[in-house]
CSV table of C-alpha atoms and ligand atoms in Angstrom, one decimal:
chain,number,residue,atom,x,y,z
A,354,UNK,CA,34.5,134.5,64.3
A,355,UNK,CA,37.9,134.5,65.3
A,356,UNK,CA,38.6,136.3,68.9
A,357,UNK,CA,39.2,139.4,69.2
A,358,UNK,CA,40.6,141.7,72.0
A,359,UNK,CA,39.5,144.9,73.5
A,360,UNK,CA,40.9,146.9,70.7
A,361,UNK,CA,39.5,144.9,68.0
A,362,UNK,CA,43.0,142.7,67.1
A,363,UNK,CA,42.1,139.7,65.9
A,364,UNK,CA,44.0,137.6,69.0
A,365,UNK,CA,43.5,134.0,68.1
A,366,UNK,CA,42.8,133.8,64.5
A,367,UNK,CA,41.5,130.7,62.5
A,368,UNK,CA,41.9,128.6,59.6
A,369,UNK,CA,38.7,129.7,58.6
A,370,UNK,CA,37.5,125.6,57.9
A,371,UNK,CA,34.2,125.3,57.9
A,372,UNK,CA,31.6,123.2,60.3
A,373,UNK,CA,31.8,120.5,57.9
A,374,UNK,CA,35.4,120.5,57.1
A,375,UNK,CA,36.1,120.6,60.8
A,376,UNK,CA,34.0,117.5,61.2
A,377,UNK,CA,35.8,115.8,58.2
A,378,UNK,CA,39.3,116.5,59.8
A,379,UNK,CA,38.3,115.1,63.2
A,380,UNK,CA,37.1,111.9,61.4
A,381,UNK,CA,40.6,111.6,59.3
A,382,UNK,CA,42.6,112.6,62.2
A,383,UNK,CA,40.7,109.7,64.4
A,384,UNK,CA,41.4,107.6,61.3
A,385,UNK,CA,45.1,108.1,61.9
A,386,UNK,CA,45.1,108.0,65.8
A,387,UNK,CA,43.6,104.4,65.0
A,388,UNK,CA,45.7,103.1,62.6
A,389,UNK,CA,48.7,104.3,64.4
A,390,UNK,CA,47.5,101.8,67.5
A,391,UNK,CA,44.8,99.4,66.7
A,392,UNK,CA,47.4,96.4,66.1
A,393,UNK,CA,48.8,96.6,69.3
A,394,UNK,CA,48.7,94.4,72.1
A,395,UNK,CA,46.9,94.6,75.4
A,396,UNK,CA,50.7,94.4,77.0
A,397,UNK,CA,51.6,97.0,73.9
A,398,UNK,CA,49.0,99.7,75.0
A,399,UNK,CA,50.9,99.8,78.5
A,400,UNK,CA,54.4,99.0,77.8
A,401,UNK,CA,57.7,99.7,79.9
A,402,UNK,CA,57.8,103.2,81.9
A,403,UNK,CA,59.9,105.5,80.3
A,404,UNK,CA,60.6,109.2,81.0
A,405,UNK,CA,60.1,109.5,76.8
A,406,UNK,CA,57.0,107.6,76.4
A,407,UNK,CA,53.3,107.6,77.4
A,408,UNK,CA,51.3,104.6,77.8
A,409,UNK,CA,49.2,104.4,74.9
A,410,UNK,CA,46.6,103.7,76.5
A,411,UNK,CA,46.8,106.5,78.2
A,412,UNK,CA,47.5,108.6,75.6
A,413,UNK,CA,44.8,107.7,73.9
A,414,UNK,CA,42.3,108.6,76.5
A,415,UNK,CA,44.4,111.8,76.6
A,416,UNK,CA,43.2,112.9,73.2
A,417,UNK,CA,39.7,112.5,73.8
A,418,UNK,CA,39.9,113.6,76.9
A,419,UNK,CA,41.8,117.0,75.6
A,420,UNK,CA,38.8,117.1,73.1
A,421,UNK,CA,36.1,117.0,75.5
A,422,UNK,CA,37.5,119.7,77.4
A,423,UNK,CA,38.2,122.2,75.4
A,424,UNK,CA,35.0,121.7,72.7
A,425,UNK,CA,32.3,120.0,74.8
A,426,UNK,CA,33.0,121.5,78.3
A,427,UNK,CA,35.0,124.7,77.7
A,428,UNK,CA,32.7,125.7,74.4
A,429,UNK,CA,29.8,124.0,75.0
A,430,UNK,CA,29.3,124.2,78.7
A,431,UNK,CA,28.4,120.3,79.1
A,432,UNK,CA,29.3,118.7,81.9
A,433,UNK,CA,32.1,116.1,82.3
A,434,UNK,CA,31.6,112.9,80.4
A,435,UNK,CA,33.6,110.7,82.8
A,436,UNK,CA,33.7,112.3,86.2
A,437,UNK,CA,36.8,111.4,87.4
A,438,UNK,CA,38.5,112.0,83.8
A,439,UNK,CA,40.4,115.1,84.6
A,440,UNK,CA,42.0,113.0,87.4
A,441,UNK,CA,43.3,110.7,84.5
A,442,UNK,CA,44.1,112.6,81.7
A,443,UNK,CA,44.9,116.2,82.3
A,444,UNK,CA,48.6,116.1,81.7
A,445,UNK,CA,49.0,119.5,83.7
A,446,UNK,CA,48.0,117.5,86.5
A,447,UNK,CA,48.6,113.6,86.4
A,448,UNK,CA,52.4,113.1,86.7
A,449,UNK,CA,54.1,111.8,83.9
A,450,UNK,CA,55.6,108.8,86.2
A,451,UNK,CA,51.9,107.9,88.0
A,452,UNK,CA,50.2,107.5,84.3
A,453,UNK,CA,50.9,103.5,84.1
A,454,UNK,CA,49.4,103.0,87.7
A,455,UNK,CA,46.0,104.9,87.1
A,456,UNK,CA,42.8,102.9,87.0
A,457,UNK,CA,42.5,103.6,83.2
A,458,UNK,CA,39.1,102.1,81.1
A,459,UNK,CA,40.3,99.1,79.0
A,460,UNK,CA,40.7,99.3,75.4
A,461,UNK,CA,37.1,99.1,74.7
A,462,UNK,CA,36.2,101.7,77.3
A,463,UNK,CA,39.2,104.2,75.9
A,464,UNK,CA,37.8,103.4,72.2
A,465,UNK,CA,34.1,104.0,73.7
A,466,UNK,CA,35.5,107.0,75.1
A,467,UNK,CA,37.0,108.7,71.7
A,468,UNK,CA,34.0,107.8,69.8
A,469,UNK,CA,31.3,109.3,72.2
A,470,UNK,CA,33.3,112.7,71.9
A,471,UNK,CA,33.6,112.5,68.3
A,472,UNK,CA,30.1,112.1,67.9
A,473,UNK,CA,29.2,114.7,70.0
A,474,UNK,CA,31.4,117.1,68.2
A,475,UNK,CA,29.7,115.7,64.9
A,476,UNK,CA,26.1,117.2,66.9
A,477,UNK,CA,27.5,120.4,67.4
A,478,UNK,CA,28.9,121.5,64.5
A,479,UNK,CA,26.3,119.6,61.7
A,480,UNK,CA,23.5,122.0,64.2
A,481,UNK,CA,26.3,124.7,63.5
A,482,UNK,CA,26.6,125.9,67.3
A,483,UNK,CA,30.3,125.8,67.2
A,484,UNK,CA,30.1,129.6,66.0
A,485,UNK,CA,32.7,132.0,67.4
A,486,UNK,CA,35.6,131.3,69.6
A,487,UNK,CA,34.6,127.3,69.6
A,488,UNK,CA,35.8,127.2,66.1
A,489,UNK,CA,39.6,128.0,67.6
A,490,UNK,CA,39.2,125.1,70.0
A,491,UNK,CA,38.1,123.1,67.8
A,492,UNK,CA,41.0,123.9,65.9
A,493,UNK,CA,43.1,123.1,68.6
A,494,UNK,CA,42.4,119.9,69.8
A,495,UNK,CA,42.6,118.6,66.3
A,496,UNK,CA,46.0,119.5,66.1
A,497,UNK,CA,46.7,118.2,69.4
A,498,UNK,CA,45.7,115.1,68.2
A,499,UNK,CA,47.8,115.4,65.2
A,500,UNK,CA,50.8,115.8,67.7
A,501,UNK,CA,49.9,112.8,69.3
A,502,UNK,CA,49.9,110.6,66.2
A,503,UNK,CA,53.2,111.4,65.7
A,504,UNK,CA,54.1,110.8,68.9
A,505,UNK,CA,52.8,107.2,68.8
A,506,UNK,CA,55.0,106.6,65.8
A,507,UNK,CA,57.7,107.3,67.6
A,508,UNK,CA,56.9,105.6,70.3
A,509,UNK,CA,56.3,102.8,68.3
A,510,UNK,CA,60.0,103.1,67.0
A,511,UNK,CA,61.4,103.6,70.6
A,512,UNK,CA,59.6,100.7,71.7
A,513,UNK,CA,60.8,98.1,69.1
A,514,UNK,CA,56.9,97.7,67.8
A,515,UNK,CA,55.9,96.5,64.6
A,516,UNK,CA,55.2,99.2,61.8
A,517,UNK,CA,51.8,99.9,62.2
A,518,UNK,CA,49.9,97.5,60.1
A,519,UNK,CA,47.4,100.0,59.1
A,520,UNK,CA,50.0,102.2,57.0
A,521,UNK,CA,49.9,100.9,53.2
A,522,UNK,CA,52.9,103.1,52.2
A,523,UNK,CA,55.2,103.6,49.2
A,524,UNK,CA,58.5,102.7,50.2
A,525,UNK,CA,60.9,105.4,49.3
A,526,UNK,CA,62.1,105.9,45.7
A,527,UNK,CA,66.0,106.4,45.2
A,528,UNK,CA,66.8,110.0,44.3
A,529,UNK,CA,70.3,110.6,45.6
A,530,UNK,CA,72.2,113.3,47.7
A,531,UNK,CA,72.2,117.2,47.4
A,532,UNK,CA,75.5,118.6,48.3
A,533,UNK,CA,76.5,122.4,48.2
A,534,UNK,CA,75.2,125.5,49.9
A,535,UNK,CA,73.5,128.3,48.7
A,536,UNK,CA,73.9,131.7,49.4
A,537,UNK,CA,71.2,134.0,51.7
A,538,UNK,CA,71.4,137.9,51.7
A,539,UNK,CA,70.8,139.7,54.7
A,540,UNK,CA,68.3,142.3,55.7
A,541,UNK,CA,65.6,143.3,57.8
A,542,UNK,CA,63.2,139.6,59.0
A,543,UNK,CA,60.1,139.1,60.2
A,544,UNK,CA,60.3,136.7,62.9
A,545,UNK,CA,56.5,134.9,63.9
A,546,UNK,CA,53.4,135.0,62.4
A,547,UNK,CA,50.8,137.7,61.2
A,548,UNK,CA,46.5,137.7,61.4
A,549,UNK,CA,46.4,136.1,57.9
A,550,UNK,CA,48.1,132.9,58.8
A,551,UNK,CA,45.5,130.9,60.0
A,552,UNK,CA,45.5,128.9,63.0
A,553,UNK,CA,48.6,129.9,65.0
A,554,UNK,CA,50.1,128.6,68.6
A,555,UNK,CA,51.2,131.0,71.0
A,556,UNK,CA,54.8,130.6,70.6
A,557,UNK,CA,54.8,132.0,66.8
A,558,UNK,CA,53.2,135.3,67.8
A,559,UNK,CA,53.6,138.2,66.7
A,560,UNK,CA,55.6,139.3,63.5
A,561,UNK,CA,58.9,141.5,64.6
A,562,UNK,CA,62.1,142.9,63.1
A,563,UNK,CA,65.2,141.1,63.5
A,564,UNK,CA,68.6,141.6,61.3
A,565,UNK,CA,69.7,138.7,59.6
A,566,UNK,CA,73.2,138.7,58.3
A,567,UNK,CA,73.9,136.9,54.5
A,568,UNK,CA,74.8,133.2,55.3
A,569,UNK,CA,75.1,130.3,53.4
A,570,UNK,CA,73.3,127.1,54.1
A,571,UNK,CA,72.7,123.2,53.0
A,572,UNK,CA,70.8,123.0,49.9
A,573,UNK,CA,69.5,119.8,51.6
A,574,UNK,CA,70.2,118.0,55.3
A,575,UNK,CA,72.8,116.1,56.6
A,576,UNK,CA,72.7,112.5,55.0
A,577,UNK,CA,73.2,109.1,56.9
A,578,UNK,CA,76.6,109.0,54.6
A,579,UNK,CA,77.6,112.2,55.6
A,580,UNK,CA,77.0,111.0,59.3
A,581,UNK,CA,78.7,107.8,59.1
A,582,UNK,CA,82.1,109.8,58.6
A,583,UNK,CA,82.0,111.5,61.5
A,584,UNK,CA,81.2,108.0,63.5
A,585,UNK,CA,84.0,106.3,61.4
A,586,UNK,CA,86.5,108.8,62.3
A,587,UNK,CA,85.9,108.4,66.0
A,588,UNK,CA,83.8,111.6,66.6
A,589,UNK,CA,82.0,109.8,69.4
A,590,UNK,CA,85.1,109.4,71.1
A,591,UNK,CA,87.2,112.7,70.7
A,592,UNK,CA,85.7,115.4,73.8
A,593,UNK,CA,87.0,118.4,71.5
A,594,UNK,CA,83.8,118.0,69.0
A,595,UNK,CA,81.8,118.0,71.5
A,596,UNK,CA,80.1,121.0,74.2
A,597,UNK,CA,80.8,120.6,77.9
A,598,UNK,CA,76.9,119.5,78.0
A,599,UNK,CA,77.4,117.4,75.1
A,600,UNK,CA,80.1,115.6,76.4
A,601,UNK,CA,78.1,114.9,79.5
A,602,UNK,CA,75.1,113.5,77.5
A,603,UNK,CA,77.3,111.4,75.8
A,604,UNK,CA,79.3,109.9,78.9
A,605,UNK,CA,75.8,109.5,80.4
A,606,UNK,CA,74.8,107.4,77.3
A,607,UNK,CA,77.7,105.9,76.3
A,608,UNK,CA,76.4,107.0,72.9
A,609,UNK,CA,79.0,105.7,70.2
A,610,UNK,CA,76.8,106.1,67.1
A,611,UNK,CA,72.9,107.1,66.8
A,612,UNK,CA,70.7,105.3,68.6
A,613,UNK,CA,69.3,103.1,66.3
A,614,UNK,CA,72.4,102.4,64.3
A,615,UNK,CA,74.1,98.4,64.3
A,616,UNK,CA,77.6,97.8,62.9
A,617,UNK,CA,77.1,96.0,59.2
A,618,UNK,CA,79.1,92.6,59.2
A,619,UNK,CA,80.8,94.0,56.2
A,620,UNK,CA,81.4,97.7,56.4
A,621,UNK,CA,78.9,100.1,56.4
A,622,UNK,CA,75.6,100.6,59.0
A,623,UNK,CA,72.5,99.3,59.4
A,624,UNK,CA,69.8,100.7,62.0
A,625,UNK,CA,66.5,99.3,63.8
A,626,UNK,CA,63.4,100.5,62.7
A,627,UNK,CA,60.4,99.6,64.7
A,628,UNK,CA,61.1,95.9,65.0
A,629,UNK,CA,63.5,95.3,62.1
A,630,UNK,CA,66.9,95.8,60.7
A,631,UNK,CA,67.2,97.5,58.1
A,632,UNK,CA,69.9,99.1,55.6
A,633,UNK,CA,70.5,102.5,56.1
A,634,UNK,CA,69.8,104.5,53.0
A,635,UNK,CA,72.7,106.4,52.4
A,636,UNK,CA,71.4,109.5,50.6
A,637,UNK,CA,68.2,110.1,53.4
A,638,UNK,CA,69.0,112.6,56.1
A,639,UNK,CA,70.2,111.5,59.4
A,640,UNK,CA,67.6,110.9,62.0
A,641,UNK,CA,66.7,110.5,65.5
A,642,UNK,CA,70.0,112.3,66.5
A,643,UNK,CA,70.2,114.4,69.9
A,644,UNK,CA,71.1,118.2,69.5
A,645,UNK,CA,74.2,117.4,70.9
A,646,UNK,CA,75.4,114.6,68.3
A,647,UNK,CA,74.4,117.4,65.7
A,648,UNK,CA,76.4,120.4,67.5
A,649,UNK,CA,79.2,117.7,67.6
A,650,UNK,CA,79.0,116.6,63.8
A,651,UNK,CA,79.0,120.6,63.3
A,652,UNK,CA,81.9,121.0,65.1
A,653,UNK,CA,84.2,117.8,63.7
A,654,UNK,CA,82.8,119.5,59.6
A,655,UNK,CA,83.4,123.1,60.6
A,656,UNK,CA,79.7,124.0,59.8
A,657,UNK,CA,77.4,125.3,62.1
A,658,UNK,CA,73.7,125.1,63.0
A,659,UNK,CA,71.6,127.6,61.4
A,660,UNK,CA,69.5,129.8,63.9
A,661,UNK,CA,66.1,129.8,63.8
A,662,UNK,CA,65.6,133.0,61.8
A,663,UNK,CA,67.9,131.7,59.8
A,664,UNK,CA,66.4,128.6,59.2
A,665,UNK,CA,62.6,130.4,58.2
A,666,UNK,CA,64.6,132.9,56.0
A,667,UNK,CA,66.4,130.2,54.1
A,668,UNK,CA,62.5,128.7,53.8
A,669,UNK,CA,60.3,131.0,52.8
A,670,UNK,CA,62.1,134.2,52.2
A,671,UNK,CA,63.0,135.8,49.0
A,672,UNK,CA,66.0,138.3,47.3
A,673,UNK,CA,65.1,141.7,46.0
A,674,UNK,CA,65.9,142.1,42.6
A,675,UNK,CA,69.6,143.3,43.0
A,676,UNK,CA,69.8,139.6,45.2
A,677,UNK,CA,71.7,141.5,47.6
A,678,UNK,CA,69.2,142.3,50.3
A,679,UNK,CA,66.0,140.2,51.6
A,680,UNK,CA,62.9,141.6,50.0
A,681,UNK,CA,59.7,141.8,52.6
A,682,UNK,CA,57.9,138.9,51.0
A,683,UNK,CA,57.1,135.7,52.9
A,684,UNK,CA,56.4,132.9,50.9
A,685,UNK,CA,53.4,130.8,52.5
A,686,UNK,CA,55.1,127.5,51.8
A,687,UNK,CA,59.0,127.1,50.6
A,688,UNK,CA,57.5,126.5,46.9
A,689,UNK,CA,55.5,129.0,46.8
A,690,UNK,CA,51.0,129.1,47.7
A,691,UNK,CA,50.3,125.6,46.6
A,692,UNK,CA,49.4,123.1,49.5
A,693,UNK,CA,51.7,120.3,50.2
A,694,UNK,CA,51.3,117.4,47.6
A,695,UNK,CA,53.6,114.4,47.6
A,696,UNK,CA,56.3,116.0,44.9
A,697,UNK,CA,56.8,119.0,47.5
A,698,UNK,CA,57.4,117.8,51.0
A,699,UNK,CA,57.1,114.2,52.6
A,700,UNK,CA,54.3,114.9,55.1
A,701,UNK,CA,51.1,113.2,56.7
A,702,UNK,CA,53.0,109.9,56.5
A,703,UNK,CA,53.1,110.1,52.3
A,704,UNK,CA,56.1,107.6,52.6
A,705,UNK,CA,56.4,106.7,56.3
A,706,UNK,CA,60.6,106.8,55.6
A,707,UNK,CA,62.7,109.1,55.0
A,708,UNK,CA,63.4,110.1,51.6
A,709,UNK,CA,66.8,110.4,49.7
A,710,UNK,CA,67.5,114.5,50.5
A,711,UNK,CA,67.5,115.2,46.5
A,712,UNK,CA,63.8,114.0,46.1
A,713,UNK,CA,60.8,116.5,46.1
A,714,UNK,CA,62.6,118.9,43.9
A,715,UNK,CA,59.8,120.7,43.3
A,716,UNK,CA,59.5,121.7,46.6
A,717,UNK,CA,62.5,123.6,46.8
A,718,UNK,CA,62.6,127.1,48.1
A,719,UNK,CA,63.1,130.5,46.7
A,720,UNK,CA,67.1,130.1,47.3
A,721,UNK,CA,67.0,126.5,46.4
A,722,UNK,CA,66.9,124.5,49.7
A,723,UNK,CA,65.2,121.9,49.3
A,724,UNK,CA,62.5,119.4,52.1
A,725,UNK,CA,62.6,122.4,54.3
A,726,UNK,CA,59.2,121.1,55.0
A,727,UNK,CA,58.5,117.1,56.0
A,728,UNK,CA,61.1,114.5,55.9
A,729,UNK,CA,62.9,115.1,58.9
A,730,UNK,CA,62.4,118.2,61.5
A,731,UNK,CA,65.7,120.0,61.8
A,732,UNK,CA,67.2,121.5,64.7
A,733,UNK,CA,68.4,124.6,64.7
A,734,UNK,CA,71.2,126.3,67.1
A,735,UNK,CA,68.0,128.3,68.7
A,736,UNK,CA,66.6,128.0,72.5
A,737,UNK,CA,62.8,128.1,73.1
A,738,UNK,CA,62.1,131.3,73.9
A,739,UNK,CA,59.2,133.8,73.7
A,740,UNK,CA,59.1,136.3,71.3
A,741,UNK,CA,58.8,139.9,72.6
A,742,UNK,CA,54.8,140.1,74.1
A,743,UNK,CA,54.2,136.7,74.2
A,744,UNK,CA,51.0,135.6,76.2
A,745,UNK,CA,50.2,132.2,77.2
A,746,UNK,CA,46.9,131.1,74.9
A,747,UNK,CA,44.2,129.5,76.9
A,748,UNK,CA,45.5,126.0,76.6
A,749,UNK,CA,48.6,127.6,78.6
A,750,UNK,CA,50.8,124.9,79.7
A,751,UNK,CA,51.4,124.4,75.7
A,752,UNK,CA,54.8,126.4,75.7
A,753,UNK,CA,55.2,128.5,78.7
A,754,UNK,CA,56.7,125.6,80.9
A,755,UNK,CA,59.3,125.2,78.5
A,756,UNK,CA,60.8,128.4,77.6
A,757,UNK,CA,64.6,128.4,78.5
A,758,UNK,CA,65.1,124.5,78.7
A,759,UNK,CA,64.6,123.1,75.4
A,760,UNK,CA,66.0,124.2,71.4
A,761,UNK,CA,63.8,125.0,68.7
A,762,UNK,CA,63.2,122.5,65.7
A,763,UNK,CA,61.3,123.5,62.6
A,764,UNK,CA,59.7,121.8,59.1
A,765,UNK,CA,58.4,118.6,60.3
A,766,UNK,CA,58.6,115.3,59.2
A,767,UNK,CA,57.0,112.6,57.2
A,768,UNK,CA,54.8,112.0,60.7
A,769,UNK,CA,53.7,115.4,60.8
A,770,UNK,CA,50.4,116.6,59.8
A,771,UNK,CA,50.4,119.3,56.8
A,772,UNK,CA,48.6,121.4,59.5
A,773,UNK,CA,51.2,121.6,62.2
A,774,UNK,CA,54.3,121.8,59.4
A,775,UNK,CA,53.8,125.7,58.4
A,776,UNK,CA,56.9,126.9,58.2
A,777,UNK,CA,56.3,129.3,60.8
A,778,UNK,CA,55.8,126.4,63.1
A,779,UNK,CA,58.2,126.0,66.5
A,780,UNK,CA,58.7,122.7,67.6
A,781,UNK,CA,60.7,122.2,70.7
A,782,UNK,CA,63.1,119.3,72.5
A,783,UNK,CA,65.6,119.0,74.9
A,784,UNK,CA,68.6,118.7,73.6
A,785,UNK,CA,69.2,115.0,74.7
A,786,UNK,CA,66.1,113.7,72.8
A,787,UNK,CA,67.2,110.8,70.2
A,788,UNK,CA,63.8,109.4,70.0
A,789,UNK,CA,62.2,112.1,68.1
A,790,UNK,CA,62.4,112.0,64.3
A,791,UNK,CA,64.8,114.8,64.3
A,792,UNK,CA,67.9,115.5,61.8
A,793,UNK,CA,69.6,118.8,61.0
A,794,UNK,CA,70.9,121.1,58.0
A,795,UNK,CA,73.9,123.0,59.0
A,796,UNK,CA,75.5,126.6,57.7
A,797,UNK,CA,79.0,127.6,56.6
A,798,UNK,CA,81.1,129.0,59.3
B,1825,FE2,FE1,49.0,116.4,74.9
């Protein structure tokens, strides 16, 4: 039973997963969490003090603590397993720059805590006493682990650690570019979710009407080749392509090109990927660019970023028969109802690298946009703001503290769980971040 409000409205819907399915999801997420961290040395598990990363050992304990807090303690009423746990791992109360200096359990102790919490969760699920609202908190804590798995993957990139040794994924296939725009008609769009979406986050609630004017949007995200033309044209040195905030960011960072790019000895570019320098795939989407860089590229190319509602319409909207107006229909996924597969979306580390933008043609939206889900997150023009009537869910710090200072990204990347990368999911980061798996797609001006 999902939680219901006093007038009977479903307030916190769940996916409908059974207790056995939740247990399987817990184990599957845990296997991936360990795979993305188990080969790191003790020094790497702590790493340097940076504003954009957590110490990996802290992050592992925090994942266990979050599960314990919301399922074992909040839902099942148990006492804390580690007396000082809240003082170590409650991210709302433990200041970021103190996380390196805490008396954290060692690697063995941290892994034992993760295992202990999981075993107790499995026991509750097997006994059948995780009904009612408890299901919501199991789903929340599984998705929280999914998010930290993705964060740990980009932390490895940020810190120049090796590619996770446990990941044995196929290399990207050659698929080439996908130039051109598609026409999307205007109309009234219901932005946000309804109660039949399954598990959702507070910032997606609830569907509300937004008028959308007709627009033209690219079939694919901006590629490395397209972004290199801007770099090669001296775009990073010309003030006119940058907003005031973007230019201030550029001067502060001294950026001359995307953060991991390096000049090739001949011509062209290579990039650092994990701990190696690799050739840049020209037809793969540019990734690890800030919102400011995306905006500057747009100004140079006489393009613009889509708003988040335009992005959502292009991804899951359909035209009426006349083709002149949007229909009321919203697809579950861009390609229809089928759950994502490696033919439709590069998610769940299917490839552990961005595919060329022409790849995954089976995942096209009704309007012919490709890779709206997976491969790289896409910056939108929109500020991260609450939808009308917003009310925080029990995990109060998920959205609320970040409204007004972040930009919305949509669509997920190759390291995102398919549980997270629903078309309605709103990711959010400050516009200066270059460490997340973000690229962008553009609209005609
Ligand atoms: Fe967290």
